[in-house]
CSV table of C-alpha atoms and ligand atoms in Angstrom, one decimal:
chain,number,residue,atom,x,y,z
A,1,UNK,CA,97.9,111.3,83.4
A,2,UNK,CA,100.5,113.0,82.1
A,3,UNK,CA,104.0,111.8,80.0
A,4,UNK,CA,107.4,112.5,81.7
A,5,UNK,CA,108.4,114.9,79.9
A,6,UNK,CA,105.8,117.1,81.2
A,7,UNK,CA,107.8,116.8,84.3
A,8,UNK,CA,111.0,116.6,82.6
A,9,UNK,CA,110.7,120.1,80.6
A,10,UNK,CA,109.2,121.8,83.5
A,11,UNK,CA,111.5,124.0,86.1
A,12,UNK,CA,111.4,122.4,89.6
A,13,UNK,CA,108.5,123.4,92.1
A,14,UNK,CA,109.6,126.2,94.1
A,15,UNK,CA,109.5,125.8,98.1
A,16,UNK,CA,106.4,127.1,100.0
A,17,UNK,CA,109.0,128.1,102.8
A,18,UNK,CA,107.0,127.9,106.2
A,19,UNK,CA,110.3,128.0,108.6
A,20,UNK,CA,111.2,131.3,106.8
A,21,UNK,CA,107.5,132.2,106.9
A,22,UNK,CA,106.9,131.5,110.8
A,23,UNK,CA,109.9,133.0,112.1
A,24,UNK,CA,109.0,136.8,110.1
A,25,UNK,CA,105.4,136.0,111.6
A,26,UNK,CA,106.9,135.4,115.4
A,27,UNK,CA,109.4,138.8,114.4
A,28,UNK,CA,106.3,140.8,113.4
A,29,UNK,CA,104.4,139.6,116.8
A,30,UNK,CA,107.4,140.4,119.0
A,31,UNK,CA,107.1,144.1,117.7
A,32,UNK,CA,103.4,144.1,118.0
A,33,UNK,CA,103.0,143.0,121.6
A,34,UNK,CA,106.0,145.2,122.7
A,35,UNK,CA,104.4,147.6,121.0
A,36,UNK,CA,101.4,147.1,122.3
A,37,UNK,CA,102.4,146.7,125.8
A,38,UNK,CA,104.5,150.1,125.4
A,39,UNK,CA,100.7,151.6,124.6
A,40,UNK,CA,99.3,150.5,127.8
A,41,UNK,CA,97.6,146.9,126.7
A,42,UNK,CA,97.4,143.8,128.7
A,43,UNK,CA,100.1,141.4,128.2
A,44,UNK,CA,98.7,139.1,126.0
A,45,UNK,CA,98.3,135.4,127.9
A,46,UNK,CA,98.5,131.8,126.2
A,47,UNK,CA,97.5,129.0,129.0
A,48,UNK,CA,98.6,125.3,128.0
A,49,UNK,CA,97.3,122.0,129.1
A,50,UNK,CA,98.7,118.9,129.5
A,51,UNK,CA,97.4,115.9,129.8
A,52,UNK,CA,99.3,112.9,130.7
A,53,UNK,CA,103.2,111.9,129.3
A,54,UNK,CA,103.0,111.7,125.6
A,55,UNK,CA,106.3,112.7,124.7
A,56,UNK,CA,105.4,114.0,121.2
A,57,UNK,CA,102.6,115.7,122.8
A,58,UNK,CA,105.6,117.3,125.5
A,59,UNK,CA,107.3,118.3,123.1
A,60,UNK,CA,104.8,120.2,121.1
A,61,UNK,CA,103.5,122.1,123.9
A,62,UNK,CA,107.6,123.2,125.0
A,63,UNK,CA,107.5,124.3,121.4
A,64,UNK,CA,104.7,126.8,122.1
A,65,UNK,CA,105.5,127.8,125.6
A,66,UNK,CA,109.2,129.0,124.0
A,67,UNK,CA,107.2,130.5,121.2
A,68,UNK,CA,105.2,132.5,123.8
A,69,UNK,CA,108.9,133.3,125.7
A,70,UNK,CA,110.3,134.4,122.7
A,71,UNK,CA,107.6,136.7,121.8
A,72,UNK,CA,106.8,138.0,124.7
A,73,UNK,CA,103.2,136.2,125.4
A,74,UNK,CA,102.8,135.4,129.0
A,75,UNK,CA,102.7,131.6,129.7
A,76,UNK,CA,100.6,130.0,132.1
A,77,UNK,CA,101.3,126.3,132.3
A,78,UNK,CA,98.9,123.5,133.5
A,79,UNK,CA,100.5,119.8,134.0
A,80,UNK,CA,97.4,117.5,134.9
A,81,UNK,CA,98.6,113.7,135.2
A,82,UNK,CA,96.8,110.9,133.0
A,83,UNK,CA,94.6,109.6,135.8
A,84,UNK,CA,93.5,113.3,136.8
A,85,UNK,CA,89.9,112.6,134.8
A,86,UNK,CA,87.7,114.6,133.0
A,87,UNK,CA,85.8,116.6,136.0
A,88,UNK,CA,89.6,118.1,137.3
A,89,UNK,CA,90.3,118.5,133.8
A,90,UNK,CA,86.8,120.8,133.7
A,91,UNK,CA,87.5,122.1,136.9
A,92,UNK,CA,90.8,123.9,135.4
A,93,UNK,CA,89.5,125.1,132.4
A,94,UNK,CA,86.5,126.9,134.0
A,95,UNK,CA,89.4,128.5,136.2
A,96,UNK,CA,91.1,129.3,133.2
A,97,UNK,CA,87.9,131.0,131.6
A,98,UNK,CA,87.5,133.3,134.8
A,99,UNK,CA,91.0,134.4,134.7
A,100,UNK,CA,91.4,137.9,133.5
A,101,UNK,CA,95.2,137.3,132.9
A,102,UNK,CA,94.6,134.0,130.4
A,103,UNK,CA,93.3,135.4,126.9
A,104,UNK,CA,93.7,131.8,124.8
A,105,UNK,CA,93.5,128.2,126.2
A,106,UNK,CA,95.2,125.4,124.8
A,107,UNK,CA,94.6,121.5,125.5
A,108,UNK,CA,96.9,119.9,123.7
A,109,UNK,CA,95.5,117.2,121.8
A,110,UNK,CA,95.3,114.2,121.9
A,111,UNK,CA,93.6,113.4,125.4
A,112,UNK,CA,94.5,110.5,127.3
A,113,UNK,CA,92.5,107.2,125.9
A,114,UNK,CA,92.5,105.0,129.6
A,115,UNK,CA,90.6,107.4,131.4
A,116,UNK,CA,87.4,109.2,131.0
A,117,UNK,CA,88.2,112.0,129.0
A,118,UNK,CA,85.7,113.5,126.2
A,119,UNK,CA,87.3,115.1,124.0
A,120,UNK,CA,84.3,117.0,122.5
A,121,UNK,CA,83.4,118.1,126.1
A,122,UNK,CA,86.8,119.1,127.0
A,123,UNK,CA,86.7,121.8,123.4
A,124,UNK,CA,83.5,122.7,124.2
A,125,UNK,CA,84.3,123.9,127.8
A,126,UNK,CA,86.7,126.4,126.8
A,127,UNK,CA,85.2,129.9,126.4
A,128,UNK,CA,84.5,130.5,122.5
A,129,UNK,CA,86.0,133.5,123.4
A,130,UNK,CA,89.1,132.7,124.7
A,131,UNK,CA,89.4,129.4,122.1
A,132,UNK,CA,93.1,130.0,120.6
A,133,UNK,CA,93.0,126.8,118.9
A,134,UNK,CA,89.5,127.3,117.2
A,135,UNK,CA,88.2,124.3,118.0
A,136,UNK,CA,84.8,125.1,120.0
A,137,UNK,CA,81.6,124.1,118.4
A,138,UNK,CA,80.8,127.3,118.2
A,139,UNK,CA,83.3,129.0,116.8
A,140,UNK,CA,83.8,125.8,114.0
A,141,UNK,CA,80.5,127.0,113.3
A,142,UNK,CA,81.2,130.5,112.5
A,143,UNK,CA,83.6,129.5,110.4
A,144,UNK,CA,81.2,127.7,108.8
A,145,UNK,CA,78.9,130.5,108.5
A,146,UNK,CA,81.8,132.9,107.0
A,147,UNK,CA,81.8,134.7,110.1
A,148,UNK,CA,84.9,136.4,112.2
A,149,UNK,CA,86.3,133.7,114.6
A,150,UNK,CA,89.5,132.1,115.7
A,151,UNK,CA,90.4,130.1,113.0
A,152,UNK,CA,92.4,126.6,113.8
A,153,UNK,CA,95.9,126.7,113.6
A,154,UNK,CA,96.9,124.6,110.7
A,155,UNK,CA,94.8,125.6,108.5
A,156,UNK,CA,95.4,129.7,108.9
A,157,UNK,CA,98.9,129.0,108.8
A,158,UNK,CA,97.8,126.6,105.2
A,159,UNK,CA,96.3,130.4,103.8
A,160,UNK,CA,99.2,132.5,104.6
A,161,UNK,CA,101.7,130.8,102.8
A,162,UNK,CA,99.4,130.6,100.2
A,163,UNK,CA,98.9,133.8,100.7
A,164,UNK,CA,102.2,134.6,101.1
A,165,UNK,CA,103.5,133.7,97.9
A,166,UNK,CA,100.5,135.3,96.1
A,167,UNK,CA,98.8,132.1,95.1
A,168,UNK,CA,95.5,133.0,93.7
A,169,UNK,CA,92.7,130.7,94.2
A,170,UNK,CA,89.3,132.4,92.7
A,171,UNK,CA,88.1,129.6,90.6
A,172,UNK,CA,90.7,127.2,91.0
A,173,UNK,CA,89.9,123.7,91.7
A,174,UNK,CA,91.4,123.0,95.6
A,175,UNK,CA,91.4,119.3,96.3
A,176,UNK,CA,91.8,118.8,100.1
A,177,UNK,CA,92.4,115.1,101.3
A,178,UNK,CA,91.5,114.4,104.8
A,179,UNK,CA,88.1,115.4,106.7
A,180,UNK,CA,89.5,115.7,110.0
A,181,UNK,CA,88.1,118.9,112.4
A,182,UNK,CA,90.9,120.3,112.8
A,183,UNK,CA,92.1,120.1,109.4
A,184,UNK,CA,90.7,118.9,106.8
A,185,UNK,CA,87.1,120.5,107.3
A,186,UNK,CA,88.6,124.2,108.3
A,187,UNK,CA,91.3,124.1,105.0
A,188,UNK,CA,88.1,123.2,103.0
A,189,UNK,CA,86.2,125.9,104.3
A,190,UNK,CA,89.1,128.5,104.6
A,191,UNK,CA,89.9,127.9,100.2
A,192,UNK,CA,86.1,127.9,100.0
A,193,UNK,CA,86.2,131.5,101.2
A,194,UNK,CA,89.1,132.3,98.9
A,195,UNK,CA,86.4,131.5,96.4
A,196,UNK,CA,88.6,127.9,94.9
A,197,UNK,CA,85.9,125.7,94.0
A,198,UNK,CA,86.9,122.4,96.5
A,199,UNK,CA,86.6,118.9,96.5
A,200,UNK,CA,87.1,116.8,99.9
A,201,UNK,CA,88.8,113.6,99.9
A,202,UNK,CA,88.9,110.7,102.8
A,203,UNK,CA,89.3,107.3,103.3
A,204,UNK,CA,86.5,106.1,101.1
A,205,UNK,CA,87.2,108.7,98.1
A,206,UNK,CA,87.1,106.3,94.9
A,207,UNK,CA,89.6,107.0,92.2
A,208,UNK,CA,92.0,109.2,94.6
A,209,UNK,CA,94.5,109.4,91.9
A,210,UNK,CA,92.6,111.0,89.6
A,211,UNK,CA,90.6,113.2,91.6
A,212,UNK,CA,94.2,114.3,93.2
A,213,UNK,CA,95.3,114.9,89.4
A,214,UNK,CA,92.5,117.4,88.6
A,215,UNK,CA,93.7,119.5,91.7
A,216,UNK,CA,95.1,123.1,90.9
A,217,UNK,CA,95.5,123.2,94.3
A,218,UNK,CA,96.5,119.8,96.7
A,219,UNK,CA,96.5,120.1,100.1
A,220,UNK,CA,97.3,116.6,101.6
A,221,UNK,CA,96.1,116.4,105.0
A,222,UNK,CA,95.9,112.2,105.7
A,223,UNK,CA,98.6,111.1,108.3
A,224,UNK,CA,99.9,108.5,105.6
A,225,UNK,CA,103.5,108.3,104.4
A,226,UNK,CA,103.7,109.2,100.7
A,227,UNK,CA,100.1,107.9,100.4
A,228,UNK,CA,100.1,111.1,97.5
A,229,UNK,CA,102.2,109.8,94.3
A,230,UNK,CA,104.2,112.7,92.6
A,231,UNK,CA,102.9,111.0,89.8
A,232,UNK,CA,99.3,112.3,90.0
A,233,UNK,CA,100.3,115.8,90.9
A,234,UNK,CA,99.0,117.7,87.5
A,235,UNK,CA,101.8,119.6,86.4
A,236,UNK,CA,101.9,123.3,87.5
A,237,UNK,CA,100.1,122.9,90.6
A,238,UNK,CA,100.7,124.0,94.4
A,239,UNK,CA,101.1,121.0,96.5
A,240,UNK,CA,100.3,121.4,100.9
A,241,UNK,CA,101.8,118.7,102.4
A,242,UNK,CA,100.4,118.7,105.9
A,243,UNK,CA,101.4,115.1,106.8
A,244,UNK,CA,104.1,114.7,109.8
A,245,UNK,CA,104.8,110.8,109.9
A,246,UNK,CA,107.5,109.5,111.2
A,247,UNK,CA,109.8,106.6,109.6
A,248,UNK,CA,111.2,104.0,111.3
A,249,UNK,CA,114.7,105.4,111.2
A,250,UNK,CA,113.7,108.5,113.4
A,251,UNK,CA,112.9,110.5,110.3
A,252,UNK,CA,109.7,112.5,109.0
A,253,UNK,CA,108.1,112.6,105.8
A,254,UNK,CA,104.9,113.9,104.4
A,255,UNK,CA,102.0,112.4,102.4
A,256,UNK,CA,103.5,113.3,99.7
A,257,UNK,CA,105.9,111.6,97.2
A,258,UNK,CA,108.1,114.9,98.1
A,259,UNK,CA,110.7,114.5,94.7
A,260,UNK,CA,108.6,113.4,92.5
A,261,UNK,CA,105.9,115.7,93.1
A,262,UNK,CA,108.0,118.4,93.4
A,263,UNK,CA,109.1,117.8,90.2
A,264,UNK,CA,105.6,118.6,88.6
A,265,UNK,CA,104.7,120.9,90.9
A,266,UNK,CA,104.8,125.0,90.8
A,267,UNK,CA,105.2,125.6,94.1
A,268,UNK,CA,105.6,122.6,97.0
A,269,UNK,CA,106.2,122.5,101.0
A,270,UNK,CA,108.8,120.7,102.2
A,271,UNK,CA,108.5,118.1,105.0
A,272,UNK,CA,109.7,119.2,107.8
A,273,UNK,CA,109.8,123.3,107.3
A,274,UNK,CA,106.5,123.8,105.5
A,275,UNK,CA,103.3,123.8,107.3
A,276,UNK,CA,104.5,122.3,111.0
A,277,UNK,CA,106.3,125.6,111.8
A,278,UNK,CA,103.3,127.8,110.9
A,279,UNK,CA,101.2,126.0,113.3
A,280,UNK,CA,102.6,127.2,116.2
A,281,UNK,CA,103.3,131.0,115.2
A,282,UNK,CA,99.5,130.9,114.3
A,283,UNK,CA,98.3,129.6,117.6
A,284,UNK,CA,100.2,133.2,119.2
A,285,UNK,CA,99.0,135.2,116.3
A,286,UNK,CA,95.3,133.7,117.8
A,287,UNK,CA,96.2,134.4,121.1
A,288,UNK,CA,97.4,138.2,120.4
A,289,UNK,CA,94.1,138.7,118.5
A,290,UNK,CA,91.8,137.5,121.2
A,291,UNK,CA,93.5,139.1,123.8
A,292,UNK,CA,93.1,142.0,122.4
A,293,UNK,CA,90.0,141.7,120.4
A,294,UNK,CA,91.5,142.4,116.9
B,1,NDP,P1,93.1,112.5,111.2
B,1,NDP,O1,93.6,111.1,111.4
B,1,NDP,O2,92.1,113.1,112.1
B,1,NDP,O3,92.4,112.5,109.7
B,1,NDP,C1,93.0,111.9,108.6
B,1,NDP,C2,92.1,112.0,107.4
B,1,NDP,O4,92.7,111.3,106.4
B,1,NDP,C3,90.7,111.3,107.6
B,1,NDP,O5,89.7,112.2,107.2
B,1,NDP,C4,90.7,110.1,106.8
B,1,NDP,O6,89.5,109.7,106.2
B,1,NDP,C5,91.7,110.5,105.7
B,1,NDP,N1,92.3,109.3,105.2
B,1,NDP,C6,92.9,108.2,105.8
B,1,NDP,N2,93.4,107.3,104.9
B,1,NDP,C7,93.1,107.8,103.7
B,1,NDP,C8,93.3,107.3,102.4
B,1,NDP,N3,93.9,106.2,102.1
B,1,NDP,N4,92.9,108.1,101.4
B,1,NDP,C9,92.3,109.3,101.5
B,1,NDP,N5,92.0,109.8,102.8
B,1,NDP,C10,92.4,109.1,103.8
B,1,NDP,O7,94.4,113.4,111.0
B,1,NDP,P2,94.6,115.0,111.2
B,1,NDP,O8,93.7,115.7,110.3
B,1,NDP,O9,94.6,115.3,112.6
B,1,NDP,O10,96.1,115.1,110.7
B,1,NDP,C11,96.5,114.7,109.4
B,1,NDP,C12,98.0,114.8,109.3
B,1,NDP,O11,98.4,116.1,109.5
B,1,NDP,C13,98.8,113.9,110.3
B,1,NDP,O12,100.0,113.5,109.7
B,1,NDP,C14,99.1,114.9,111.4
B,1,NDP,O13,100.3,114.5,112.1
B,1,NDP,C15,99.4,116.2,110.5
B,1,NDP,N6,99.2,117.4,111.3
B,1,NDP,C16,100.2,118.3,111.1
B,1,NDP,C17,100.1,119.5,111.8
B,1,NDP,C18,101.1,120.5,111.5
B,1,NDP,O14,101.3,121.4,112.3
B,1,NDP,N7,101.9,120.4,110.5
B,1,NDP,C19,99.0,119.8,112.7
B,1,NDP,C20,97.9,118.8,112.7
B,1,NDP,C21,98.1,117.6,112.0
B,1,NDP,P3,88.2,109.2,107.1
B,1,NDP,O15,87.6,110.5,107.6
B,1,NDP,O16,87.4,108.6,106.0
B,1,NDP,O17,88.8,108.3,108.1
């Protein structure tokens, strides 16, 4: 652990901006498409499925289809009601694999828990080929294997603000905590790449605190408010919150003590406007790549 005044001498942690970020992404994918298109391409097409009336989920999925609008991706929406069941649910998506004008599927996640729905089944019926999310068995396993694949959301959207703000991450230590597929795992794998050396972190991780202080680089990935103390961020180092959790006044924060770790940090996203806007301008960035094969 360190004293205060290694926070107290050091400049405050400066913003891993993912709102500026996304919206230069989306500008630089409206220009590509058009471009494209003006060249004789196929219009790029995202299909979205929804399960059932989870409002958060609603409103994530409007989020994309505008997204799509905005850019110029052609929408195809798919509404299926809770009690539809897993075998309509198939049904679609093996219309959707056929379809020459779909080139990424979407379910939005998560599936109904009264009826029969498998989620596992459900990913795994979407053409690895036309998987915009990433999340197919096979293509999870490609990513495993270093290979080229459509990388989940979150997590490409994690590297290119990294990226972005020239992070380097060749030999650094990367402490990633939360396992989850769609997450956890990928981040791991993705600053495994980058050549960090990582450490993974879950619900049985003894000694959090001081793993979490050894990190160069934190990325937080739990679903926990403020489970992260700024405390144990090790001054200097870059701190991914990827926590959304919502307070009981109708406001978000992340896992992370935001303004205390921010004031150890070197670089720090904010909660909201770090990683949550980079999710969805990766999802079309997917989309454009599949559709046409880049
Ligand atoms: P999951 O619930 O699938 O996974 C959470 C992980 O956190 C698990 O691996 C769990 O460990 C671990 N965990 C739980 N409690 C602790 C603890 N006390 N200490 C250490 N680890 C713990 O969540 P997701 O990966 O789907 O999402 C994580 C967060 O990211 C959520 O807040 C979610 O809303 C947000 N999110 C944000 C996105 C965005 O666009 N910004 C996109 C996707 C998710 P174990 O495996 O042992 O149970």
């Amino acid at each position: 652990m360190t004293s205060q005044t290694d926070s107290a001498s050091r400049a405050p942690a400066r913003i891993l901006d993912g709102k500026a970020a996304s919206a230069a992404l989306l500008e630089n994918l409206r220009a590509e498409v058009s471009a494209g298109i003006g060249a004789g391409r196929a219009r790029p097409g995202l299909a979205t499925v929804i399960v059932g009336e989870d409002p958060a989920s609603q409103i994530y999925v409007r989020n994309k289809r505008r997204a799509c609008e905005k850019v110029g991706l052609a929408n195809h929406h798919h509404e299926l009601p809770e009690a539809a069941g897993q075998a309509r649910l198939l049904a679609l998506l093996g219309e959707l694999n056929t379809d020459p004008a779909v080139h990424g599927i979407l379910v939005q996640l998560p599936l109904p828990r009264g009826a029969d729905y498998d989620e596992h089944a459900v990913l795994a019926a979407i053409a690895p080929e036309k998987d915009a999310d990433g999340f197919h068995p096979l293509n999870q396993g490609a990513l495993l294997q270093g290979r080229p694949a459509p990388v989940p959301c979150t997590p490409r959207g994690v590297m290119h603000l990294l990226a972005g703000a020239g992070i380097e991450l060749a030999g650094k230590h990367a402490v990633v905590v939360g396992r989850s597929n769609i997450v956890g795992k990928p981040v791991a794998l993705l600053l495994l790449r980058e050549h960090a050396t990582v450490t993974i972190c879950h619900s049985r991780t003894r000694n959090l605190a001081e793993v979490v202080g050894s990190a160069d680089v934190l990325v937080a990935a739990v679903g926990a408010p403020r489970l992260v103390k700024g405390a144990w961020v090790k001054p200097g180092a870059v701190v991914v919150d990827v926590g959304v959790n919502r307070l009981t006044d109708g406001s978000l924060c992340g896992d992370v003590e935001f303004d205390a770790a921010a004031a150890r940090a070197s670089w720090i996203t904010p909660v909201p406007g770090g990683v949550g806007p980079m999710t969805i301008a990766m999802l079309l960035r997917n989309t454009v790549d599949l559709a046409w094969q880049l």
